[in-house]
Amino acid sequence: MNAKTELDVLSDFFDRYGSALTAGDVAAIAGCYALPGSVVADAYTFTFSSPASVALSFIGAAPDYQDRELIAAHAKIEHVDKLTPALALVTVEWEFLDSQGRSVPGERYVYLVRTTEDVPAICTVIHAA
């Protein structure tokens, strides 16, 4: 039996996260986060300390995905910078598929991810240029 590599574990995790994003499944999105967690961008920073606050922060994103008719998301992991045995900075470029089968470029994010017992959780999301 082959053990999964760290990259396999992260790829599987971001596949599940991308599926939850495009499905608007805020409960599944919330389940991908370590608490407390944070989101950091040029113009704002916010934190959340409960699954409900994570879900609330993503409720506004669901209509955007629906308006753009995005039906699938693929996380292209560009770089993994291992900080400790449990913590890594993971740079991801998102690519989406719309209802017409067209590829839609997404944005880049850097995720601070904590992995324990092969279960990753997002601690911080940073919107990257």
mmCIF file of N, CA and C in Angstrom:
data_model
loop_
_atom_site.group_PDB
_atom_site.id
_atom_site.type_symbol
_atom_site.label_atom_id
_atom_site.label_comp_id
_atom_site.label_asym_id
_atom_site.label_seq_id
_atom_site.Cartn_x
_atom_site.Cartn_y
_atom_site.Cartn_z
ATOM 1 N N MET A 1 0.848 -1.182 0.000
ATOM 2 C CA MET A 1 0.000 0.000 0.000
ATOM 3 C C MET A 1 0.889 1.240 0.000
ATOM 4 N N ASN A 2 0.591 2.187 -0.863
ATOM 5 C CA ASN A 2 1.364 3.416 -0.938
ATOM 6 C C ASN A 2 0.758 4.471 -0.026
ATOM 7 N N ALA A 3 1.611 5.080 0.778
ATOM 8 C CA ALA A 3 1.149 6.180 1.626
ATOM 9 C C ALA A 3 1.057 7.436 0.760
ATOM 10 N N LYS A 4 0.079 8.254 1.079
ATOM 11 C CA LYS A 4 -0.072 9.510 0.341
ATOM 12 C C LYS A 4 1.064 10.456 0.710
ATOM 13 N N THR A 5 1.526 11.185 -0.283
ATOM 14 C CA THR A 5 2.523 12.209 -0.015
ATOM 15 C C THR A 5 1.826 13.446 0.544
ATOM 16 N N GLU A 6 2.603 14.351 1.086
ATOM 17 C CA GLU A 6 2.033 15.592 1.603
ATOM 18 C C GLU A 6 1.328 16.365 0.484
ATOM 19 N N LEU A 7 1.909 16.371 -0.709
ATOM 20 C CA LEU A 7 1.290 17.066 -1.840
ATOM 21 C C LEU A 7 -0.040 16.410 -2.214
ATOM 22 N N ASP A 8 -0.112 15.081 -2.158
ATOM 23 C CA ASP A 8 -1.378 14.384 -2.418
ATOM 24 C C ASP A 8 -2.443 14.799 -1.404
ATOM 25 N N VAL A 9 -2.053 14.863 -0.136
ATOM 26 C CA VAL A 9 -2.995 15.235 0.922
ATOM 27 C C VAL A 9 -3.496 16.658 0.692
ATOM 28 N N LEU A 10 -2.586 17.577 0.362
ATOM 29 C CA LEU A 10 -2.976 18.966 0.109
ATOM 30 C C LEU A 10 -3.838 19.083 -1.147
ATOM 31 N N SER A 11 -3.492 18.349 -2.190
ATOM 32 C CA SER A 11 -4.289 18.385 -3.425
ATOM 33 C C SER A 11 -5.704 17.891 -3.180
ATOM 34 N N ASP A 12 -5.838 16.788 -2.455
ATOM 35 C CA ASP A 12 -7.165 16.267 -2.120
ATOM 36 C C ASP A 12 -7.952 17.288 -1.303
ATOM 37 N N PHE A 13 -7.285 17.904 -0.340
ATOM 38 C CA PHE A 13 -7.921 18.894 0.518
ATOM 39 C C PHE A 13 -8.428 20.076 -0.308
ATOM 40 N N PHE A 14 -7.588 20.635 -1.182
ATOM 41 C CA PHE A 14 -8.009 21.795 -1.977
ATOM 42 C C PHE A 14 -9.054 21.411 -3.025
ATOM 43 N N ASP A 15 -9.055 20.159 -3.492
ATOM 44 C CA ASP A 15 -10.149 19.698 -4.367
ATOM 45 C C ASP A 15 -11.479 19.750 -3.618
ATOM 46 N N ARG A 16 -11.487 19.252 -2.375
ATOM 47 C CA ARG A 16 -12.721 19.289 -1.564
ATOM 48 C C ARG A 16 -13.137 20.732 -1.280
ATOM 49 N N TYR A 17 -12.168 21.571 -0.970
ATOM 50 C CA TYR A 17 -12.448 22.976 -0.679
ATOM 51 C C TYR A 17 -13.029 23.673 -1.911
ATOM 52 N N GLY A 18 -12.429 23.447 -3.077
ATOM 53 C CA GLY A 18 -12.924 24.038 -4.324
ATOM 54 C C GLY A 18 -14.329 23.557 -4.657
ATOM 55 N N SER A 19 -14.607 22.281 -4.427
ATOM 56 C CA SER A 19 -15.959 21.753 -4.660
ATOM 57 C C SER A 19 -16.963 22.431 -3.737
ATOM 58 N N ALA A 20 -16.585 22.623 -2.479
ATOM 59 C CA ALA A 20 -17.478 23.288 -1.527
ATOM 60 C C ALA A 20 -17.714 24.735 -1.943
ATOM 61 N N LEU A 21 -16.663 25.410 -2.426
ATOM 62 C CA LEU A 21 -16.810 26.807 -2.857
ATOM 63 C C LEU A 21 -17.801 26.933 -4.005
ATOM 64 N N THR A 22 -17.626 26.120 -5.034
ATOM 65 C CA THR A 22 -18.497 26.255 -6.208
ATOM 66 C C THR A 22 -19.904 25.743 -5.943
ATOM 67 N N ALA A 23 -20.060 24.845 -4.974
ATOM 68 C CA ALA A 23 -21.394 24.349 -4.625
ATOM 69 C C ALA A 23 -22.106 25.283 -3.652
ATOM 70 N N GLY A 24 -21.368 26.245 -3.100
ATOM 71 C CA GLY A 24 -21.967 27.131 -2.102
ATOM 72 C C GLY A 24 -22.247 26.415 -0.796
ATOM 73 N N ASP A 25 -21.502 25.351 -0.526
ATOM 74 C CA ASP A 25 -21.691 24.543 0.680
ATOM 75 C C ASP A 25 -20.911 25.178 1.833
ATOM 76 N N VAL A 26 -21.538 26.162 2.483
ATOM 77 C CA VAL A 26 -20.822 26.929 3.506
ATOM 78 C C VAL A 26 -20.451 26.076 4.718
ATOM 79 N N ALA A 27 -21.217 25.033 5.006
ATOM 80 C CA ALA A 27 -20.855 24.141 6.115
ATOM 81 C C ALA A 27 -19.564 23.387 5.792
ATOM 82 N N ALA A 28 -19.437 22.907 4.556
ATOM 83 C CA ALA A 28 -18.209 22.208 4.148
ATOM 84 C C ALA A 28 -17.033 23.177 4.092
ATOM 85 N N ILE A 29 -17.278 24.399 3.631
ATOM 86 C CA ILE A 29 -16.218 25.420 3.622
ATOM 87 C C ILE A 29 -15.735 25.652 5.044
ATOM 88 N N ALA A 30 -16.671 25.850 5.966
ATOM 89 C CA ALA A 30 -16.310 26.091 7.370
ATOM 90 C C ALA A 30 -15.505 24.933 7.933
ATOM 91 N N GLY A 31 -15.808 23.714 7.505
ATOM 92 C CA GLY A 31 -15.078 22.548 7.978
ATOM 93 C C GLY A 31 -13.639 22.477 7.498
ATOM 94 N N CYS A 32 -13.275 23.319 6.557
ATOM 95 C CA CYS A 32 -11.905 23.352 6.033
ATOM 96 C C CYS A 32 -10.995 24.301 6.816
ATOM 97 N N TYR A 33 -11.539 24.988 7.798
ATOM 98 C CA TYR A 33 -10.786 26.011 8.525
ATOM 99 C C TYR A 33 -10.457 25.587 9.944
ATOM 100 N N ALA A 34 -9.240 25.954 10.375
ATOM 101 C CA ALA A 34 -8.847 25.864 11.779
ATOM 102 C C ALA A 34 -9.385 27.122 12.455
ATOM 103 N N LEU A 35 -9.736 27.005 13.701
ATOM 104 C CA LEU A 35 -10.281 28.164 14.411
ATOM 105 C C LEU A 35 -9.407 28.514 15.603
ATOM 106 N N PRO A 36 -9.178 29.786 15.844
ATOM 107 C CA PRO A 36 -9.622 30.911 15.022
ATOM 108 C C PRO A 36 -8.835 30.970 13.719
ATOM 109 N N GLY A 37 -9.408 31.641 12.742
ATOM 110 C CA GLY A 37 -8.783 31.790 11.439
ATOM 111 C C GLY A 37 -8.886 33.223 10.976
ATOM 112 N N SER A 38 -8.208 33.515 9.859
ATOM 113 C CA SER A 38 -8.245 34.891 9.354
ATOM 114 C C SER A 38 -8.116 34.919 7.842
ATOM 115 N N VAL A 39 -8.603 36.027 7.294
ATOM 116 C CA VAL A 39 -8.466 36.338 5.875
ATOM 117 C C VAL A 39 -7.808 37.704 5.793
ATOM 118 N N VAL A 40 -6.775 37.820 4.956
ATOM 119 C CA VAL A 40 -6.008 39.056 4.843
ATOM 120 C C VAL A 40 -5.945 39.463 3.374
ATOM 121 N N ALA A 41 -6.294 40.713 3.094
ATOM 122 C CA ALA A 41 -6.183 41.283 1.757
ATOM 123 C C ALA A 41 -5.605 42.680 1.886
ATOM 124 N N ASP A 42 -5.336 43.326 0.764
ATOM 125 C CA ASP A 42 -4.762 44.669 0.797
ATOM 126 C C ASP A 42 -5.612 45.646 1.596
ATOM 127 N N ALA A 43 -6.921 45.568 1.445
ATOM 128 C CA ALA A 43 -7.811 46.582 2.024
ATOM 129 C C ALA A 43 -8.482 46.160 3.324
ATOM 130 N N TYR A 44 -8.359 44.895 3.726
ATOM 131 C CA TYR A 44 -9.064 44.463 4.933
ATOM 132 C C TYR A 44 -8.425 43.211 5.519
ATOM 133 N N THR A 45 -8.761 42.973 6.760
ATOM 134 C CA THR A 45 -8.448 41.744 7.464
ATOM 135 C C THR A 45 -9.651 41.409 8.317
ATOM 136 N N PHE A 46 -10.052 40.164 8.324
ATOM 137 C CA PHE A 46 -11.083 39.775 9.272
ATOM 138 C C PHE A 46 -10.739 38.408 9.844
ATOM 139 N N THR A 47 -11.265 38.170 11.017
ATOM 140 C CA THR A 47 -11.023 36.910 11.700
ATOM 141 C C THR A 47 -12.357 36.248 12.012
ATOM 142 N N PHE A 48 -12.288 34.966 12.241
ATOM 143 C CA PHE A 48 -13.480 34.233 12.642
ATOM 144 C C PHE A 48 -13.067 33.216 13.687
ATOM 145 N N SER A 49 -14.003 32.956 14.604
ATOM 146 C CA SER A 49 -13.675 32.075 15.721
ATOM 147 C C SER A 49 -14.651 30.912 15.877
ATOM 148 N N SER A 50 -15.612 30.794 14.966
ATOM 149 C CA SER A 50 -16.567 29.689 15.038
ATOM 150 C C SER A 50 -16.912 29.242 13.618
ATOM 151 N N PRO A 51 -17.379 28.003 13.477
ATOM 152 C CA PRO A 51 -17.816 27.564 12.142
ATOM 153 C C PRO A 51 -18.906 28.471 11.569
ATOM 154 N N ALA A 52 -19.776 28.969 12.411
ATOM 155 C CA ALA A 52 -20.849 29.856 11.932
ATOM 156 C C ALA A 52 -20.278 31.144 11.360
ATOM 157 N N SER A 53 -19.234 31.706 11.995
ATOM 158 C CA SER A 53 -18.656 32.950 11.474
ATOM 159 C C SER A 53 -17.912 32.705 10.167
ATOM 160 N N VAL A 54 -17.307 31.517 10.002
ATOM 161 C CA VAL A 54 -16.683 31.173 8.714
ATOM 162 C C VAL A 54 -17.773 31.090 7.651
ATOM 163 N N ALA A 55 -18.846 30.383 7.953
ATOM 164 C CA ALA A 55 -19.943 30.223 7.000
ATOM 165 C C ALA A 55 -20.512 31.572 6.599
ATOM 166 N N LEU A 56 -20.724 32.457 7.568
ATOM 167 C CA LEU A 56 -21.266 33.787 7.265
ATOM 168 C C LEU A 56 -20.345 34.576 6.349
ATOM 169 N N SER A 57 -19.039 34.418 6.533
ATOM 170 C CA SER A 57 -18.102 35.181 5.708
ATOM 171 C C SER A 57 -18.109 34.715 4.255
ATOM 172 N N PHE A 58 -18.574 33.490 3.987
ATOM 173 C CA PHE A 58 -18.593 32.971 2.625
ATOM 174 C C PHE A 58 -19.969 33.010 1.975
ATOM 175 N N ILE A 59 -20.987 33.365 2.720
ATOM 176 C CA ILE A 59 -22.336 33.418 2.144
ATOM 177 C C ILE A 59 -22.387 34.379 0.962
ATOM 178 N N GLY A 60 -21.677 35.487 1.033
ATOM 179 C CA GLY A 60 -21.676 36.459 -0.061
ATOM 180 C C GLY A 60 -20.968 35.971 -1.311
ATOM 181 N N ALA A 61 -20.078 35.005 -1.174
ATOM 182 C CA ALA A 61 -19.337 34.510 -2.334
ATOM 183 C C ALA A 61 -20.191 33.594 -3.199
ATOM 184 N N ALA A 62 -21.119 32.866 -2.596
ATOM 185 C CA ALA A 62 -21.926 31.900 -3.357
ATOM 186 C C ALA A 62 -22.680 32.538 -4.520
ATOM 187 N N PRO A 63 -23.366 33.679 -4.318
ATOM 188 C CA PRO A 63 -24.062 34.291 -5.465
ATOM 189 C C PRO A 63 -23.099 34.718 -6.581
ATOM 190 N N ASP A 64 -21.871 35.120 -6.220
ATOM 191 C CA ASP A 64 -20.892 35.504 -7.236
ATOM 192 C C ASP A 64 -20.539 34.315 -8.105
ATOM 193 N N TYR A 65 -20.315 33.155 -7.493
ATOM 194 C CA TYR A 65 -20.020 31.950 -8.269
ATOM 195 C C TYR A 65 -21.208 31.590 -9.155
ATOM 196 N N GLN A 66 -22.428 31.715 -8.625
ATOM 197 C CA GLN A 66 -23.624 31.396 -9.407
ATOM 198 C C GLN A 66 -23.810 32.379 -10.559
ATOM 199 N N ASP A 67 -23.624 33.685 -10.289
ATOM 200 C CA ASP A 67 -23.768 34.692 -11.347
ATOM 201 C C ASP A 67 -22.781 34.461 -12.481
ATOM 202 N N ARG A 68 -21.588 34.020 -12.136
ATOM 203 C CA ARG A 68 -20.556 33.756 -13.142
ATOM 204 C C ARG A 68 -20.677 32.352 -13.726
ATOM 205 N N GLU A 69 -21.686 31.587 -13.246
ATOM 206 C CA GLU A 69 -21.959 30.225 -13.702
ATOM 207 C C GLU A 69 -20.754 29.305 -13.542
ATOM 208 N N LEU A 70 -20.037 29.462 -12.426
ATOM 209 C CA LEU A 70 -18.880 28.617 -12.149
ATOM 210 C C LEU A 70 -19.364 27.326 -11.515
ATOM 211 N N ILE A 71 -18.973 26.214 -12.130
ATOM 212 C CA ILE A 71 -19.472 24.921 -11.657
ATOM 213 C C ILE A 71 -18.383 24.022 -11.087
ATOM 214 N N ALA A 72 -17.133 24.366 -11.321
ATOM 215 C CA ALA A 72 -16.030 23.550 -10.804
ATOM 216 C C ALA A 72 -14.825 24.436 -10.557
ATOM 217 N N ALA A 73 -14.015 24.025 -9.595
ATOM 218 C CA ALA A 73 -12.796 24.763 -9.269
ATOM 219 C C ALA A 73 -11.634 23.781 -9.189
ATOM 220 N N HIS A 74 -10.506 24.219 -9.686
ATOM 221 C CA HIS A 74 -9.285 23.421 -9.601
ATOM 222 C C HIS A 74 -8.205 24.276 -8.963
ATOM 223 N N ALA A 75 -7.597 23.742 -7.929
ATOM 224 C CA ALA A 75 -6.505 24.442 -7.245
ATOM 225 C C ALA A 75 -5.185 23.951 -7.806
ATOM 226 N N LYS A 76 -4.492 24.839 -8.480
ATOM 227 C CA LYS A 76 -3.152 24.518 -8.968
ATOM 228 C C LYS A 76 -2.175 24.929 -7.865
ATOM 229 N N ILE A 77 -1.612 23.951 -7.189
ATOM 230 C CA ILE A 77 -0.665 24.245 -6.115
ATOM 231 C C ILE A 77 0.662 24.614 -6.752
ATOM 232 N N GLU A 78 1.039 25.871 -6.558
ATOM 233 C CA GLU A 78 2.265 26.379 -7.169
ATOM 234 C C GLU A 78 3.491 26.161 -6.307
ATOM 235 N N HIS A 79 3.293 26.243 -4.996
ATOM 236 C CA HIS A 79 4.450 26.144 -4.109
ATOM 237 C C HIS A 79 3.994 25.758 -2.709
ATOM 238 N N VAL A 80 4.778 24.926 -2.060
ATOM 239 C CA VAL A 80 4.552 24.582 -0.657
ATOM 240 C C VAL A 80 5.834 24.899 0.098
ATOM 241 N N ASP A 81 5.722 25.790 1.075
ATOM 242 C CA ASP A 81 6.860 26.166 1.910
ATOM 243 C C ASP A 81 6.613 25.609 3.310
ATOM 244 N N LYS A 82 7.292 24.525 3.620
ATOM 245 C CA LYS A 82 7.116 23.845 4.901
ATOM 246 C C LYS A 82 7.761 24.694 5.994
ATOM 247 N N LEU A 83 6.972 25.140 6.965
ATOM 248 C CA LEU A 83 7.475 25.979 8.052
ATOM 249 C C LEU A 83 7.846 25.159 9.280
ATOM 250 N N THR A 84 7.018 24.186 9.601
ATOM 251 C CA THR A 84 7.243 23.263 10.715
ATOM 252 C C THR A 84 6.694 21.913 10.270
ATOM 253 N N PRO A 85 6.821 20.879 11.097
ATOM 254 C CA PRO A 85 6.209 19.604 10.689
ATOM 255 C C PRO A 85 4.704 19.705 10.422
ATOM 256 N N ALA A 86 4.005 20.635 11.079
ATOM 257 C CA ALA A 86 2.554 20.744 10.909
ATOM 258 C C ALA A 86 2.123 21.919 10.039
ATOM 259 N N LEU A 87 2.940 22.968 9.938
ATOM 260 C CA LEU A 87 2.539 24.203 9.254
ATOM 261 C C LEU A 87 3.232 24.358 7.903
ATOM 262 N N ALA A 88 2.449 24.827 6.923
ATOM 263 C CA ALA A 88 3.011 25.099 5.594
ATOM 264 C C ALA A 88 2.294 26.293 4.992
ATOM 265 N N LEU A 89 3.031 27.077 4.213
ATOM 266 C CA LEU A 89 2.439 28.108 3.366
ATOM 267 C C LEU A 89 2.239 27.478 1.999
ATOM 268 N N VAL A 90 1.005 27.495 1.525
ATOM 269 C CA VAL A 90 0.671 26.854 0.254
ATOM 270 C C VAL A 90 0.148 27.922 -0.694
ATOM 271 N N THR A 91 0.867 28.123 -1.803
ATOM 272 C CA THR A 91 0.449 29.092 -2.806
ATOM 273 C C THR A 91 -0.384 28.360 -3.855
ATOM 274 N N VAL A 92 -1.604 28.878 -4.058
ATOM 275 C CA VAL A 92 -2.565 28.232 -4.949
ATOM 276 C C VAL A 92 -3.070 29.241 -5.971
ATOM 277 N N GLU A 93 -3.099 28.830 -7.224
ATOM 278 C CA GLU A 93 -3.787 29.599 -8.250
ATOM 279 C C GLU A 93 -5.043 28.818 -8.611
ATOM 280 N N TRP A 94 -6.184 29.490 -8.471
ATOM 281 C CA TRP A 94 -7.460 28.846 -8.748
ATOM 282 C C TRP A 94 -7.829 29.001 -10.215
ATOM 283 N N GLU A 95 -8.347 27.947 -10.780
ATOM 284 C CA GLU A 95 -8.892 27.953 -12.125
ATOM 285 C C GLU A 95 -10.296 27.375 -12.027
ATOM 286 N N PHE A 96 -11.234 27.993 -12.731
ATOM 287 C CA PHE A 96 -12.631 27.573 -12.657
ATOM 288 C C PHE A 96 -13.112 27.100 -14.012
ATOM 289 N N LEU A 97 -14.177 26.339 -13.981
ATOM 290 C CA LEU A 97 -14.857 25.892 -15.179
ATOM 291 C C LEU A 97 -16.274 26.430 -15.098
ATOM 292 N N ASP A 98 -16.734 27.065 -16.206
ATOM 293 C CA ASP A 98 -18.098 27.595 -16.182
ATOM 294 C C ASP A 98 -19.073 26.582 -16.790
ATOM 295 N N SER A 99 -20.348 26.918 -16.761
ATOM 296 C CA SER A 99 -21.389 25.991 -17.213
ATOM 297 C C SER A 99 -21.311 25.695 -18.707
ATOM 298 N N GLN A 100 -20.556 26.501 -19.452
ATOM 299 C CA GLN A 100 -20.367 26.269 -20.887
ATOM 300 C C GLN A 100 -19.120 25.442 -21.174
ATOM 301 N N GLY A 101 -18.419 25.013 -20.109
ATOM 302 C CA GLY A 101 -17.208 24.220 -20.279
ATOM 303 C C GLY A 101 -15.958 25.033 -20.523
ATOM 304 N N ARG A 102 -16.056 26.346 -20.341
ATOM 305 C CA ARG A 102 -14.902 27.218 -20.574
ATOM 306 C C ARG A 102 -14.071 27.353 -19.298
ATOM 307 N N SER A 103 -12.765 27.453 -19.496
ATOM 308 C CA SER A 103 -11.861 27.702 -18.387
ATOM 309 C C SER A 103 -11.934 29.184 -18.012
ATOM 310 N N VAL A 104 -12.049 29.452 -16.733
ATOM 311 C CA VAL A 104 -12.138 30.820 -16.233
ATOM 312 C C VAL A 104 -10.994 31.024 -15.252
ATOM 313 N N PRO A 105 -10.091 31.962 -15.559
ATOM 314 C CA PRO A 105 -8.983 32.178 -14.631
ATOM 315 C C PRO A 105 -9.488 32.681 -13.283
ATOM 316 N N GLY A 106 -8.833 32.246 -12.255
ATOM 317 C CA GLY A 106 -9.173 32.670 -10.907
ATOM 318 C C GLY A 106 -8.106 33.578 -10.349
ATOM 319 N N GLU A 107 -7.968 33.536 -9.061
ATOM 320 C CA GLU A 107 -7.000 34.387 -8.378
ATOM 321 C C GLU A 107 -6.011 33.516 -7.616
ATOM 322 N N ARG A 108 -4.953 34.166 -7.155
ATOM 323 C CA ARG A 108 -3.937 33.474 -6.366
ATOM 324 C C ARG A 108 -4.141 33.790 -4.892
ATOM 325 N N TYR A 109 -3.923 32.770 -4.090
ATOM 326 C CA TYR A 109 -3.989 32.913 -2.643
ATOM 327 C C TYR A 109 -2.834 32.154 -2.021
ATOM 328 N N VAL A 110 -2.406 32.643 -0.879
ATOM 329 C CA VAL A 110 -1.445 31.918 -0.060
ATOM 330 C C VAL A 110 -2.198 31.492 1.191
ATOM 331 N N TYR A 111 -2.153 30.221 1.479
ATOM 332 C CA TYR A 111 -2.849 29.652 2.627
ATOM 333 C C TYR A 111 -1.825 29.193 3.656
ATOM 334 N N LEU A 112 -2.014 29.600 4.895
ATOM 335 C CA LEU A 112 -1.268 29.011 5.993
ATOM 336 C C LEU A 112 -2.102 27.819 6.439
ATOM 337 N N VAL A 113 -1.555 26.618 6.266
ATOM 338 C CA VAL A 113 -2.288 25.379 6.514
ATOM 339 C C VAL A 113 -1.598 24.601 7.636
ATOM 340 N N ARG A 114 -2.426 24.112 8.548
ATOM 341 C CA ARG A 114 -1.941 23.220 9.607
ATOM 342 C C ARG A 114 -2.457 21.824 9.285
ATOM 343 N N THR A 115 -1.531 20.866 9.231
ATOM 344 C CA THR A 115 -1.909 19.486 8.954
ATOM 345 C C THR A 115 -1.580 18.629 10.167
ATOM 346 N N THR A 116 -2.607 18.005 10.714
ATOM 347 C CA THR A 116 -2.423 17.057 11.807
ATOM 348 C C THR A 116 -3.108 15.757 11.416
ATOM 349 N N GLU A 117 -2.395 14.658 11.613
ATOM 350 C CA GLU A 117 -2.916 13.331 11.254
ATOM 351 C C GLU A 117 -3.430 13.306 9.814
ATOM 352 N N ASP A 118 -2.692 13.911 8.898
ATOM 353 C CA ASP A 118 -3.027 13.972 7.471
ATOM 354 C C ASP A 118 -4.347 14.678 7.183
ATOM 355 N N VAL A 119 -4.768 15.574 8.073
ATOM 356 C CA VAL A 119 -5.977 16.363 7.871
ATOM 357 C C VAL A 119 -5.597 17.843 7.877
ATOM 358 N N PRO A 120 -5.533 18.483 6.697
ATOM 359 C CA PRO A 120 -5.206 19.901 6.634
ATOM 360 C C PRO A 120 -6.378 20.774 7.076
ATOM 361 N N ALA A 121 -6.046 21.940 7.577
ATOM 362 C CA ALA A 121 -7.032 22.958 7.919
ATOM 363 C C ALA A 121 -6.398 24.319 7.650
ATOM 364 N N ILE A 122 -7.171 25.223 7.074
ATOM 365 C CA ILE A 122 -6.687 26.554 6.743
ATOM 366 C C ILE A 122 -6.703 27.416 8.007
ATOM 367 N N CYS A 123 -5.559 28.022 8.325
ATOM 368 C CA CYS A 123 -5.464 28.944 9.463
ATOM 369 C C CYS A 123 -5.636 30.379 8.985
ATOM 370 N N THR A 124 -4.990 30.701 7.867
ATOM 371 C CA THR A 124 -5.028 32.069 7.324
ATOM 372 C C THR A 124 -5.043 32.002 5.806
ATOM 373 N N VAL A 125 -5.854 32.873 5.206
ATOM 374 C CA VAL A 125 -5.904 33.034 3.754
ATOM 375 C C VAL A 125 -5.385 34.427 3.439
ATOM 376 N N ILE A 126 -4.451 34.517 2.497
ATOM 377 C CA ILE A 126 -3.914 35.804 2.070
ATOM 378 C C ILE A 126 -4.148 35.932 0.571
ATOM 379 N N HIS A 127 -4.872 36.969 0.186
ATOM 380 C CA HIS A 127 -5.093 37.222 -1.237
ATOM 381 C C HIS A 127 -3.766 37.713 -1.814
ATOM 382 N N ALA A 128 -3.273 37.043 -2.853
ATOM 383 C CA ALA A 128 -1.969 37.357 -3.445
ATOM 384 C C ALA A 128 -2.147 37.971 -4.817
ATOM 385 N N ALA A 129 -1.154 38.722 -5.223
ATOM 386 C CA ALA A 129 -1.185 39.358 -6.547
ATOM 387 C C ALA A 129 -0.790 38.353 -7.606
#
